[in-house]
PDB file of C-alpha atoms in Angstrom:
ATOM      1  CA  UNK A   1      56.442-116.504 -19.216  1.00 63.00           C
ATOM      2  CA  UNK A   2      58.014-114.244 -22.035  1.00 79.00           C
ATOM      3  CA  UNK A   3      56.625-113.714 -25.484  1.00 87.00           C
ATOM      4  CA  UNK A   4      57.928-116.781 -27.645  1.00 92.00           C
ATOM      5  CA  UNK A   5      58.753-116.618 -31.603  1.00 94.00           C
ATOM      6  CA  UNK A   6      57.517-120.027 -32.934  1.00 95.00           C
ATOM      7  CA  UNK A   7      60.682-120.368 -35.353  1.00 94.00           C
ATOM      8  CA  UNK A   8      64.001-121.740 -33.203  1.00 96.00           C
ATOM      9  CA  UNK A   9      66.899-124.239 -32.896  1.00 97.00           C
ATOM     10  CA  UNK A  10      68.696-126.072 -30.053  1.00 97.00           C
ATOM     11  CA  UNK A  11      71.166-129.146 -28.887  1.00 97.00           C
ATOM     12  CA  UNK A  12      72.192-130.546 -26.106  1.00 97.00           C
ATOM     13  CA  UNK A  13      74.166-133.671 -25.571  1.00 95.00           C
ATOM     14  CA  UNK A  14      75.297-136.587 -22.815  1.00 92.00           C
ATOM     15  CA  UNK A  15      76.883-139.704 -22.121  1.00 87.00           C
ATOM     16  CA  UNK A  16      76.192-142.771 -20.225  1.00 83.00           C
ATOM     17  CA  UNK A  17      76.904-146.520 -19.934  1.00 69.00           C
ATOM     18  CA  UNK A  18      79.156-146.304 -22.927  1.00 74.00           C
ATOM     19  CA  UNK A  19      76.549-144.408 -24.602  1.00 81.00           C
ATOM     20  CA  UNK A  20      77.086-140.967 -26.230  1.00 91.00           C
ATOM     21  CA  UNK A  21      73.464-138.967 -26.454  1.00 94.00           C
ATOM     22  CA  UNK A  22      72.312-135.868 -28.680  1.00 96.00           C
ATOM     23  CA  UNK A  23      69.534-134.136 -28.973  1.00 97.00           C
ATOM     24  CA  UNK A  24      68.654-131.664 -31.667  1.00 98.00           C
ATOM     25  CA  UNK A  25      65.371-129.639 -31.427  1.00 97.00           C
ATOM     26  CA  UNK A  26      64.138-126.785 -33.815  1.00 97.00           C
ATOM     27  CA  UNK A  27      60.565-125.480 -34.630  1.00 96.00           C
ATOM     28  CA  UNK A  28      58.949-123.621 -36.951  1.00 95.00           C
ATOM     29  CA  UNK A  29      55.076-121.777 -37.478  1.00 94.00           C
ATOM     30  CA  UNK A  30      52.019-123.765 -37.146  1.00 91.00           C
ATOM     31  CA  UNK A  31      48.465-123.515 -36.832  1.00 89.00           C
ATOM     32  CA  UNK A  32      48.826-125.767 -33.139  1.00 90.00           C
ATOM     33  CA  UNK A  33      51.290-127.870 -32.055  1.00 94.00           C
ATOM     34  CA  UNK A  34      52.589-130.494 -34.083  1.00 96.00           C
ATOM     35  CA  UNK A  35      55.632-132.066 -32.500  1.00 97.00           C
ATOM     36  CA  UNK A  36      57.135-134.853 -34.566  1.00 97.00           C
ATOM     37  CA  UNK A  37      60.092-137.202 -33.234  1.00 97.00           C
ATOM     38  CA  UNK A  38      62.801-138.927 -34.612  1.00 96.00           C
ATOM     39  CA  UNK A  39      64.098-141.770 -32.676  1.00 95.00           C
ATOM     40  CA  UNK A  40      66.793-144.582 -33.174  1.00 91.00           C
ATOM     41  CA  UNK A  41      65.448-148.398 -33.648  1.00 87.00           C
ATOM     42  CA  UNK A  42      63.989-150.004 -30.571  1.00 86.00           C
ATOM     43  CA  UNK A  43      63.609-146.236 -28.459  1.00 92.00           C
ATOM     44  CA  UNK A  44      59.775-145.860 -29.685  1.00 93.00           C
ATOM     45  CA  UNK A  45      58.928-146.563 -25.464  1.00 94.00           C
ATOM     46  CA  UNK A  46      60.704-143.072 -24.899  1.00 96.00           C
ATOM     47  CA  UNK A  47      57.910-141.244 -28.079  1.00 96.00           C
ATOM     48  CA  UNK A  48      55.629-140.628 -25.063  1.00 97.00           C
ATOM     49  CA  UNK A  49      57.615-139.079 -22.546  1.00 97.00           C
ATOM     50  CA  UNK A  50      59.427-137.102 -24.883  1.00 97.00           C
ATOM     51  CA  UNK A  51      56.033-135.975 -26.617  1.00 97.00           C
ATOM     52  CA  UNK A  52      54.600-134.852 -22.985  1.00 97.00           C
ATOM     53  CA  UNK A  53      57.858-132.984 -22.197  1.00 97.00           C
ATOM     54  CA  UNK A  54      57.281-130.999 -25.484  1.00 97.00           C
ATOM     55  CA  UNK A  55      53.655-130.340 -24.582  1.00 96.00           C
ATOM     56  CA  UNK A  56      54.821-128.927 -21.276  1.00 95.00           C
ATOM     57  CA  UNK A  57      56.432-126.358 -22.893  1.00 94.00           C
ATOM     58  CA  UNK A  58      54.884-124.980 -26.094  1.00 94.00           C
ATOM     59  CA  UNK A  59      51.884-124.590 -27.472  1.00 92.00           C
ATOM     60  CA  UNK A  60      51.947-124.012 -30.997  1.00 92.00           C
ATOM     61  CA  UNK A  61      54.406-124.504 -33.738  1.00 94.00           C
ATOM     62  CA  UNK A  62      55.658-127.523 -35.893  1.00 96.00           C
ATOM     63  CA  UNK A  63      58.064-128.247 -33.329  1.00 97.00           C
ATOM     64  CA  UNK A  64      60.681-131.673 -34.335  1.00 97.00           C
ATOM     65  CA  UNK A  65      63.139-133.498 -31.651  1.00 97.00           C
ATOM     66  CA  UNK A  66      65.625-135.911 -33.332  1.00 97.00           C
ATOM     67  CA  UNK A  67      67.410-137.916 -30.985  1.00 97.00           C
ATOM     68  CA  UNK A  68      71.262-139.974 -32.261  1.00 95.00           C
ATOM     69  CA  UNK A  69      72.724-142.477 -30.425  1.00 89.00           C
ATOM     70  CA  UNK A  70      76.218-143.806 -30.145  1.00 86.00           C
ATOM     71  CA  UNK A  71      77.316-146.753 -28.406  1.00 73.00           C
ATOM     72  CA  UNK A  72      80.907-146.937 -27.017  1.00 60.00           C
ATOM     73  CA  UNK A  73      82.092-150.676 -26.062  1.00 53.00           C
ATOM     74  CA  UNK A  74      79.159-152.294 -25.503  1.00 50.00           C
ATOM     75  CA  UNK A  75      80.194-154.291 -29.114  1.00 53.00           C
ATOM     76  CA  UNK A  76      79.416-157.853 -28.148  1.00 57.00           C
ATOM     77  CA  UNK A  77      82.256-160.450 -30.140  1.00 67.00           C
ATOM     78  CA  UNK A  78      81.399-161.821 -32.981  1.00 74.00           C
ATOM     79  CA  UNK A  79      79.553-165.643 -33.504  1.00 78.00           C
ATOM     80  CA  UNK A  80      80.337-167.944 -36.283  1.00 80.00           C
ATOM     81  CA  UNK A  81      77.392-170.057 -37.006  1.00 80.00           C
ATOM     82  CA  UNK A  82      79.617-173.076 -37.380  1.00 81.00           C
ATOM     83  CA  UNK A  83      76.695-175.141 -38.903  1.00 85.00           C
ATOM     84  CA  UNK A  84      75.602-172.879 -41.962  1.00 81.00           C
ATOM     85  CA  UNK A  85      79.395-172.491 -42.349  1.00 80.00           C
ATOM     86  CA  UNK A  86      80.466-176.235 -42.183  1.00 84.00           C
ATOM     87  CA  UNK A  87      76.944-176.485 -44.817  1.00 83.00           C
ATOM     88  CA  UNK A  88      77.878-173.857 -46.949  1.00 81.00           C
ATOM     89  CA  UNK A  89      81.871-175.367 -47.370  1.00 83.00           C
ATOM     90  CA  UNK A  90      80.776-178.846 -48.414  1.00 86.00           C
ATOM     91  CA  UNK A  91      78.667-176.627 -50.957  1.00 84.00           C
ATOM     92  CA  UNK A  92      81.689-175.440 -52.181  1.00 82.00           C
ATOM     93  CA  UNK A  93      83.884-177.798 -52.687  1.00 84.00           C
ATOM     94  CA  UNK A  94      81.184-179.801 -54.349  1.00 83.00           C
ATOM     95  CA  UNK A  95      80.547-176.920 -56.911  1.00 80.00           C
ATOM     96  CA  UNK A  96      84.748-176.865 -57.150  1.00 78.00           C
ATOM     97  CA  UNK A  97      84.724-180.748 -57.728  1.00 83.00           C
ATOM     98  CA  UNK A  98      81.914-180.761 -60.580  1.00 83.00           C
ATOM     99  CA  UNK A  99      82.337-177.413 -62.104  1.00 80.00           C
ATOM    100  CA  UNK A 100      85.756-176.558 -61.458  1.00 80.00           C
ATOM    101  CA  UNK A 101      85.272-173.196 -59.422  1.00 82.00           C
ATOM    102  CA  UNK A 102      88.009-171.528 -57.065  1.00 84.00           C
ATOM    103  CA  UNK A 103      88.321-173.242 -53.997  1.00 84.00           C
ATOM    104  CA  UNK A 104      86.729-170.982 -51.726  1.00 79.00           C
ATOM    105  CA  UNK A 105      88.750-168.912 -49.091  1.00 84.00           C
ATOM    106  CA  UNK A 106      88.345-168.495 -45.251  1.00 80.00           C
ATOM    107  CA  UNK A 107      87.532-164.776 -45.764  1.00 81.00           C
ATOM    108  CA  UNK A 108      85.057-165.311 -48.452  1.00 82.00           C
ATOM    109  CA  UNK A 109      83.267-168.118 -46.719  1.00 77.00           C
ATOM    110  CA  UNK A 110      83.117-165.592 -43.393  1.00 76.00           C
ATOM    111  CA  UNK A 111      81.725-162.350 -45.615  1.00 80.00           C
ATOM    112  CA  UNK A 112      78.362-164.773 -46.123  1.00 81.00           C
ATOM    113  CA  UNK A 113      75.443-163.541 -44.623  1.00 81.00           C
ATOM    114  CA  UNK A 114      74.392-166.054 -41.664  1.00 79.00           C
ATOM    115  CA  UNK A 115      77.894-167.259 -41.155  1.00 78.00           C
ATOM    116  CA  UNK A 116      79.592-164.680 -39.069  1.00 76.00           C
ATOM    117  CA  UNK A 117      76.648-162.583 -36.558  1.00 74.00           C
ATOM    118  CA  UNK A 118      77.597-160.302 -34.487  1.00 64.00           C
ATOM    119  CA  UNK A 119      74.394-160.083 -31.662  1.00 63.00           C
ATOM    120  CA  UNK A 120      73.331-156.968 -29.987  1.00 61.00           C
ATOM    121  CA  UNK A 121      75.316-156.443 -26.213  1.00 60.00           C
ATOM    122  CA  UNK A 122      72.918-157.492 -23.755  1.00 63.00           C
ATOM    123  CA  UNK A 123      71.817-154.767 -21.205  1.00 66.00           C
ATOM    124  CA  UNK A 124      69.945-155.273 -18.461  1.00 76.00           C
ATOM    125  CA  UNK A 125      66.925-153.303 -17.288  1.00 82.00           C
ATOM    126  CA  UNK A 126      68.530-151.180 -14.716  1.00 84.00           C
ATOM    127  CA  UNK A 127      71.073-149.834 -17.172  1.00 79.00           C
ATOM    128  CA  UNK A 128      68.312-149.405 -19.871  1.00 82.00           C
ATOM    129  CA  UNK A 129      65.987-147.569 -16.983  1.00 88.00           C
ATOM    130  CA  UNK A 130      69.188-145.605 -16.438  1.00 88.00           C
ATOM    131  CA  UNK A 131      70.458-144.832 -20.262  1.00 88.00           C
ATOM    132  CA  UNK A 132      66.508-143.789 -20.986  1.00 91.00           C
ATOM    133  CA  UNK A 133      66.633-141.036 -17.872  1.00 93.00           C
ATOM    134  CA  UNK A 134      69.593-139.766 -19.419  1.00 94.00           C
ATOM    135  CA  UNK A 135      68.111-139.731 -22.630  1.00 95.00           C
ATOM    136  CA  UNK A 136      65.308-137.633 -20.782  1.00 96.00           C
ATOM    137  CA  UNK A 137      67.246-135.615 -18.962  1.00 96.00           C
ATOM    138  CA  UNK A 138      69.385-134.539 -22.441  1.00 97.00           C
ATOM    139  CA  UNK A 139      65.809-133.751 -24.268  1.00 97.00           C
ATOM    140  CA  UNK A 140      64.927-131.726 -21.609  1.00 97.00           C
ATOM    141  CA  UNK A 141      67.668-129.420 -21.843  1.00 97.00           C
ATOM    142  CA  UNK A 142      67.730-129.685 -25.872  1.00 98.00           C
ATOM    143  CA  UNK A 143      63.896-128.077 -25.522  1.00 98.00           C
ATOM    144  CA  UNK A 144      64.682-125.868 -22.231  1.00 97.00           C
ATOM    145  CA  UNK A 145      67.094-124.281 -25.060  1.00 97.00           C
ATOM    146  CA  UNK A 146      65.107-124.288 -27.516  1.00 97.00           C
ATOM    147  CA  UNK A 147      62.198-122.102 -25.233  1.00 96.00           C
ATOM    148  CA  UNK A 148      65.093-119.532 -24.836  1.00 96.00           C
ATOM    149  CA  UNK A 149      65.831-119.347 -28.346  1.00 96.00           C
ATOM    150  CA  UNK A 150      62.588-118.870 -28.661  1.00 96.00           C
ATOM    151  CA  UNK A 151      61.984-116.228 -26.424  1.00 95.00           C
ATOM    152  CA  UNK A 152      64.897-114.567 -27.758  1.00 95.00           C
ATOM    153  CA  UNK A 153      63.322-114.341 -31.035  1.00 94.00           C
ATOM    154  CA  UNK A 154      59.941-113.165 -29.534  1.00 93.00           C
ATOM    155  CA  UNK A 155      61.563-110.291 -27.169  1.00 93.00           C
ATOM    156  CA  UNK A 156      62.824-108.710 -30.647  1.00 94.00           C
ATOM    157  CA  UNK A 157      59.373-109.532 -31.942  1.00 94.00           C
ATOM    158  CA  UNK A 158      57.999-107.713 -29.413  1.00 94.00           C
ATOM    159  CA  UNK A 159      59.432-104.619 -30.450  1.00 95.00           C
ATOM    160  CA  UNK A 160      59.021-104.424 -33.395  1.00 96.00           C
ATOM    161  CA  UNK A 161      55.306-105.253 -32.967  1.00 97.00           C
ATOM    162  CA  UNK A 162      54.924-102.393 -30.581  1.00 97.00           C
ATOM    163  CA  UNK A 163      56.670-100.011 -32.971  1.00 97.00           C
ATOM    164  CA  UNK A 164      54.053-101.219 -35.821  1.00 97.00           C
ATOM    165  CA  UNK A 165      51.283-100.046 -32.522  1.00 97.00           C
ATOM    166  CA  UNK A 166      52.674 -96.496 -32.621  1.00 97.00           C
ATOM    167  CA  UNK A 167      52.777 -96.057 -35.802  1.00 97.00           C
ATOM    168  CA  UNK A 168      48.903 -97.067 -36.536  1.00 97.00           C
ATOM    169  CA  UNK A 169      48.569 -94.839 -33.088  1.00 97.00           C
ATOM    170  CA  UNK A 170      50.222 -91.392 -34.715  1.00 97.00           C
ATOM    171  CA  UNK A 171      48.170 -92.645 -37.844  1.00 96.00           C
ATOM    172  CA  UNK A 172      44.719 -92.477 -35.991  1.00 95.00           C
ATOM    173  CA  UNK A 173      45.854 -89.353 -34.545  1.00 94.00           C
ATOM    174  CA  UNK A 174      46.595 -87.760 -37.166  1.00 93.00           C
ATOM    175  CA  UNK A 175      43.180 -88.457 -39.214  1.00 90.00           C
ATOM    176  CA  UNK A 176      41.162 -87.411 -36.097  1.00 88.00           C
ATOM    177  CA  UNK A 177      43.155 -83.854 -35.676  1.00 86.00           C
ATOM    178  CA  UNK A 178      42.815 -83.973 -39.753  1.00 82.00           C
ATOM    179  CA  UNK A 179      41.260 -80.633 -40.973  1.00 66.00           C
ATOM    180  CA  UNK A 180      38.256 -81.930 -43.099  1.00 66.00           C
ATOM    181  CA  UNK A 181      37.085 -83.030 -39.939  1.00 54.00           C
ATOM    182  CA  UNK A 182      36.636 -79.755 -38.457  1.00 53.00           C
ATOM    183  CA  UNK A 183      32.735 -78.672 -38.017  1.00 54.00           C
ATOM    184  CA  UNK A 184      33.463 -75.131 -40.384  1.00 55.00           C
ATOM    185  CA  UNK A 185      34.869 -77.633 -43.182  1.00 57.00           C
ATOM    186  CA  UNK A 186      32.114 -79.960 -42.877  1.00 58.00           C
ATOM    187  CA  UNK A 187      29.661 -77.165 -43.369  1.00 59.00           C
ATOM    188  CA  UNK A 188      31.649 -75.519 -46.089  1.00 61.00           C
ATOM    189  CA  UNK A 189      31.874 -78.542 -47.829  1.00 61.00           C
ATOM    190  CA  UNK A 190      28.412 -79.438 -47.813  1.00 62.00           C
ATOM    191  CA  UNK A 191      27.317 -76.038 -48.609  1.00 59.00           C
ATOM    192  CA  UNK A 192      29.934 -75.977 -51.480  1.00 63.00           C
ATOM    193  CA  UNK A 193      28.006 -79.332 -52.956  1.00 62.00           C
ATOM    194  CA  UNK A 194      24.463 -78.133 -52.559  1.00 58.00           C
ATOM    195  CA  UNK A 195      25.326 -74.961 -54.924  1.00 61.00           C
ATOM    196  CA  UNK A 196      27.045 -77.003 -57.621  1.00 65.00           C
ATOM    197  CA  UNK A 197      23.443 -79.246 -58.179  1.00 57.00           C
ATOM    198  CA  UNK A 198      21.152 -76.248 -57.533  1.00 58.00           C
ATOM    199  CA  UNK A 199      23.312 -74.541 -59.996  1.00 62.00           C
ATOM    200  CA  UNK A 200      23.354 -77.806 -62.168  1.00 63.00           C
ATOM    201  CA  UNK A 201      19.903 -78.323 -61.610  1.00 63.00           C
ATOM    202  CA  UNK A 202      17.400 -75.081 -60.211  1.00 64.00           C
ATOM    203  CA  UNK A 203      14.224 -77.043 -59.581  1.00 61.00           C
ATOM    204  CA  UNK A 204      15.534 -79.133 -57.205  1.00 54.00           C
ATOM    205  CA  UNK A 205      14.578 -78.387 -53.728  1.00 58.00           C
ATOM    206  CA  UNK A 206      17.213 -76.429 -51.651  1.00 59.00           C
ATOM    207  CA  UNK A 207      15.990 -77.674 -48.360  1.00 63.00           C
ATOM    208  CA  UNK A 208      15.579 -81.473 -49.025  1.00 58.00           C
ATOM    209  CA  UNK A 209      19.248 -80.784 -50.389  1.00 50.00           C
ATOM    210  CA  UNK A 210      20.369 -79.480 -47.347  1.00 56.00           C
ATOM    211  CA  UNK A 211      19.120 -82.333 -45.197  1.00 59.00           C
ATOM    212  CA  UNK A 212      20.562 -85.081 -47.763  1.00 51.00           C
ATOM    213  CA  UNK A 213      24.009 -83.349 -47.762  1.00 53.00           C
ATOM    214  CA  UNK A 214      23.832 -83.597 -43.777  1.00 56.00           C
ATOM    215  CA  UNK A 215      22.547 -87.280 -43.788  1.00 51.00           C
ATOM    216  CA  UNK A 216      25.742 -88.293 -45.931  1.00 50.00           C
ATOM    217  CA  UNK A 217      28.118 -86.472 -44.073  1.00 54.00           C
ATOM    218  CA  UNK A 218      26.872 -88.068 -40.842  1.00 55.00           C
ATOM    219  CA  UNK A 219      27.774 -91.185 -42.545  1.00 53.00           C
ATOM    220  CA  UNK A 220      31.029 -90.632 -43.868  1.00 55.00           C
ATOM    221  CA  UNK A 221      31.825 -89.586 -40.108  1.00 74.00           C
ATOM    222  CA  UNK A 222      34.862 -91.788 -38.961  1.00 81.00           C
ATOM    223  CA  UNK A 223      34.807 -90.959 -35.723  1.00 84.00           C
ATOM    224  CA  UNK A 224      33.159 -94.699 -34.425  1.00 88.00           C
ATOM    225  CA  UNK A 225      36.357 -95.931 -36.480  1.00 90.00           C
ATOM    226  CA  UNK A 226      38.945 -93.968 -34.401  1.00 92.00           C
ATOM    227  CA  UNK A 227      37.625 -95.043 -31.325  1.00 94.00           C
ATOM    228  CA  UNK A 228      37.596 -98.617 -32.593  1.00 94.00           C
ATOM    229  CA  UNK A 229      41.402 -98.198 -33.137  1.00 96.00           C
ATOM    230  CA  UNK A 230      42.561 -96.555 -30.609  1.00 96.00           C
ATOM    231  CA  UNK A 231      40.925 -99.278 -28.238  1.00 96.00           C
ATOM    232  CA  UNK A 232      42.672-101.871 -30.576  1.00 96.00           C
ATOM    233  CA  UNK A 233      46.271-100.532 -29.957  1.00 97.00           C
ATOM    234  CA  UNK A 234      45.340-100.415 -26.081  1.00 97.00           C
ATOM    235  CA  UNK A 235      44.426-103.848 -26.081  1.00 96.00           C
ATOM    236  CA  UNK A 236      47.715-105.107 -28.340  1.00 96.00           C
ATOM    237  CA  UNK A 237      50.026-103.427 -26.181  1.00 95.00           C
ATOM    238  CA  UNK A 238      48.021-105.415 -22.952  1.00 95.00           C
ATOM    239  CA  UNK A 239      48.406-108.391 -24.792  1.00 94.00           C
ATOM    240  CA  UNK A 240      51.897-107.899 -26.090  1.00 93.00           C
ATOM    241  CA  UNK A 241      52.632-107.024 -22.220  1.00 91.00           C
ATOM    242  CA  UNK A 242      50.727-110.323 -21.102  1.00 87.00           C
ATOM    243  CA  UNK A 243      53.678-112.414 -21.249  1.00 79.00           C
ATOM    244  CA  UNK A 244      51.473-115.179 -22.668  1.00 83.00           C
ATOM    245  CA  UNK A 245      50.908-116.956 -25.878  1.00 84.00           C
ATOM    246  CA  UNK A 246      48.968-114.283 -27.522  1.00 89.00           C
ATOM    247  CA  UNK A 247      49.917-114.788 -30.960  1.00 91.00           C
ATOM    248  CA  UNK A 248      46.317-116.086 -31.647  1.00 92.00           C
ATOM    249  CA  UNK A 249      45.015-113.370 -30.223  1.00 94.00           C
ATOM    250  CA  UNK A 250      47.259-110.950 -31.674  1.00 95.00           C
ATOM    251  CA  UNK A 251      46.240-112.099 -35.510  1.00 94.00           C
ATOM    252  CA  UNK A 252      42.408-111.640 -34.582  1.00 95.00           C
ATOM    253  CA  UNK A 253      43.249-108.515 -33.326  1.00 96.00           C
ATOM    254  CA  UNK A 254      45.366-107.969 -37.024  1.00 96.00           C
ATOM    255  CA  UNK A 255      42.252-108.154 -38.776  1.00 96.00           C
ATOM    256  CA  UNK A 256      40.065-106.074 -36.726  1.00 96.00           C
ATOM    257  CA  UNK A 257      42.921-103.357 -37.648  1.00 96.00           C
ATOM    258  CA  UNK A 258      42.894-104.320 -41.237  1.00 95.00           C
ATOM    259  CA  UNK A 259      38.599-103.949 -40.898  1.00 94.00           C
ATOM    260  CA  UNK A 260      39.201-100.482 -39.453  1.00 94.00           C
ATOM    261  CA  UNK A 261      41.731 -98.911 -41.637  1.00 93.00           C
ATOM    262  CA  UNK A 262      39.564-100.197 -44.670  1.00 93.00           C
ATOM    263  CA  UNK A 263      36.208 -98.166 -43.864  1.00 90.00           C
ATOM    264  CA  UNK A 264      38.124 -95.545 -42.871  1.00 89.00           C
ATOM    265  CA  UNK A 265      39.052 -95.674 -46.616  1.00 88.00           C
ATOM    266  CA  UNK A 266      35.206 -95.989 -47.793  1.00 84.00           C
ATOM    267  CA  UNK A 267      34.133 -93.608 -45.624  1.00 80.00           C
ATOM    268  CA  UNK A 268      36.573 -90.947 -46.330  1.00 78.00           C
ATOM    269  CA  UNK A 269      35.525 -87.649 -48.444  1.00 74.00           C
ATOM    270  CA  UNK A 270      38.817 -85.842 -48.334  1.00 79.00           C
ATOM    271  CA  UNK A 271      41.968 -86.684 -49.638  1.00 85.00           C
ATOM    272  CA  UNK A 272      44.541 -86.194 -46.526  1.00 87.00           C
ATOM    273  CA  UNK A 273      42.396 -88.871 -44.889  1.00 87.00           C
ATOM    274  CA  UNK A 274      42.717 -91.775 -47.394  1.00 90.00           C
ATOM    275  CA  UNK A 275      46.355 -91.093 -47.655  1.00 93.00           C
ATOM    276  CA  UNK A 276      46.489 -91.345 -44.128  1.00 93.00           C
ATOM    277  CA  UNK A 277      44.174 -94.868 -44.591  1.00 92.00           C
ATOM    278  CA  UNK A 278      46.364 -96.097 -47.381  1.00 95.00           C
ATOM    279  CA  UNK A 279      49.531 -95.687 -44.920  1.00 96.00           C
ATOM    280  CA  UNK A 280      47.618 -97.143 -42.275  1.00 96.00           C
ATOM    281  CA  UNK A 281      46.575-100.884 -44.418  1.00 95.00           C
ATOM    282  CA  UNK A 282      50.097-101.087 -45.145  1.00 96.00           C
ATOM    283  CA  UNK A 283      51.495-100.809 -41.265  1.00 97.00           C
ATOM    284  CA  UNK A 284      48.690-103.411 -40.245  1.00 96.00           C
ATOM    285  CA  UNK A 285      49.873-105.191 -43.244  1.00 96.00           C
ATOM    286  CA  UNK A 286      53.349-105.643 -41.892  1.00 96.00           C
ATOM    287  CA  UNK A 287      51.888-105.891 -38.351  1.00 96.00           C
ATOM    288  CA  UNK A 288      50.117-108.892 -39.286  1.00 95.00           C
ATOM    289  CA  UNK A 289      52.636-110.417 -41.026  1.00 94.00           C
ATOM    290  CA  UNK A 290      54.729-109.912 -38.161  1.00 94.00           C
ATOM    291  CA  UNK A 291      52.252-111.857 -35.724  1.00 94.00           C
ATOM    292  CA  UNK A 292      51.968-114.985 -37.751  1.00 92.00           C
ATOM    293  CA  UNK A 293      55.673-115.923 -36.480  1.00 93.00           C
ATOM    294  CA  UNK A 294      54.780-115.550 -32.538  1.00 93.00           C
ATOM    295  CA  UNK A 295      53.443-118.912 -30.479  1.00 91.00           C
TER     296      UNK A 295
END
């Protein structure tokens, strides 16, 4: 199964007993799968089949199937009611007789409603069994097209997802292998910020400043951060690899990036590092928004 976009369009068409079918399909993003069809009068017995043959095949995305149906010769001939027509005559010459209206006219009399029907062609069961395969049949290839436009739209997706990967990899790189991380410019650092107070401030005790100094650094480390990361771009490029519906999985997996790259931000006490955080919330910005759109 190949990664599927949830955004796509498709049609497919048929004919049979004098009936011409089409079938146009399209979906967009959703939370789940919401699948919504649009059927002709007296064609609600095929909403079940043709909501099960959706199901089959996707599982999220507001996905809509409208179906259009045009007979060919199956118009039965059309029935004067001979009674409501011989009624409504004698109606009008009486009115023409007592209030002097126009006589009325064969075509006028026949444009009533009631007078002239024209009843539905009668079909029996084994063509309608036969005309709703069809129908079937036609939806199945309308959605069967509209999985490969889908697909289509995912493969592309792909790429461009794992492109927004390697960047946030080089990103992560780059702020471990970043020079204030070295040990000697840790320890310059600090010792650079315990002269300024005992300088500021000579009673306070060297030492005790010291060990402070070292307790913050510890916890500006971002080295539990990098890991994090790194392990997060392993596991999108498994997922993105999967060949399953992972776009769930992939948006959880958005915001554990977005967590990341934001206390790397706190935690950062040089400036090369939250430049290289500020770059890195803006790829897992476009990363994310990229993920909404897959199934």
């Amino acid at each position: 199964m190949a990664l599927q976009s949830m955004t796509g369009f498709a049609r497919a068409g048929g004919s049979l007993a004098g009936a011409t079918i089409a079938w146009e399909a399209r979906s967009v993003n959703g939370k789940g799968l919401d699948v919504r069809l649009r059927l002709p009068p007296g064609f609600d017995r095929l909403e079940m089949p043709a909501r099960q043959a959706a199901q089959k095949r996707f599982s999220r995305g507001n996905v809509q199937a409208t179906l259009t149906l045009t007979r060919i010769g199956l118009t039965a001939q059309p029935v004067v009611n001979e009674e409501f027509l011989k009624d409504v005559a004698s109606l009008a010459k009486r009115l023409e007789s007592q209030f002097g209206c126009a006589p009325p006219t064969a075509d006028g009399l026949l444009a009533l409603r009631g007078v002239l029907e024209t009843p539905e062609p009668v079909v029996s069961e084994e063509e309608t069994a036969q005309i709703d395969a069809e129908i079937l049949a036609v939806l199945d290839r309308a959605l069967d097209g509209l999985v490969a436009a889908r697909e289509h739209e995912g493969t592309a997706l792909r790429q461009l997802l794992l492109g927004h990967l390697d960047t946030i990899e080089q990103l992560t790189l780059r702020a471990e292998a970043d020079g204030s991380r070295e040990p000697a410019a840790i320890r310059e650092r600090i010792a650079q910020q315990v002269r300024l107070l005992i300088d500021a401030a000579p009673s306070l005790d060297e030492q005790r400043l010291h060990t402070e100094a070292a307790f913050l650094a510890t916890k500006a480390d971002i080295r539990e951060e990098i890991d994090r990361l790194k392990t997060h771009v392993a596991s999108g490029r498994a997922l993105l690899g999967s060949g399953t519906a992972a776009g769930r999985k992939l948006d959880f997996l958005a915001q554990e990036f977005n967590r990341e790259s934001n206390t790397l931000c706190s935690k950062s006490n040089a400036a090369s590092v939250t430049a290289i955080g500020l770059e890195l919330k803006a790829v897992v910005d476009q990363f994310r928004e990229q993920v909404q759109n897959l199934e």
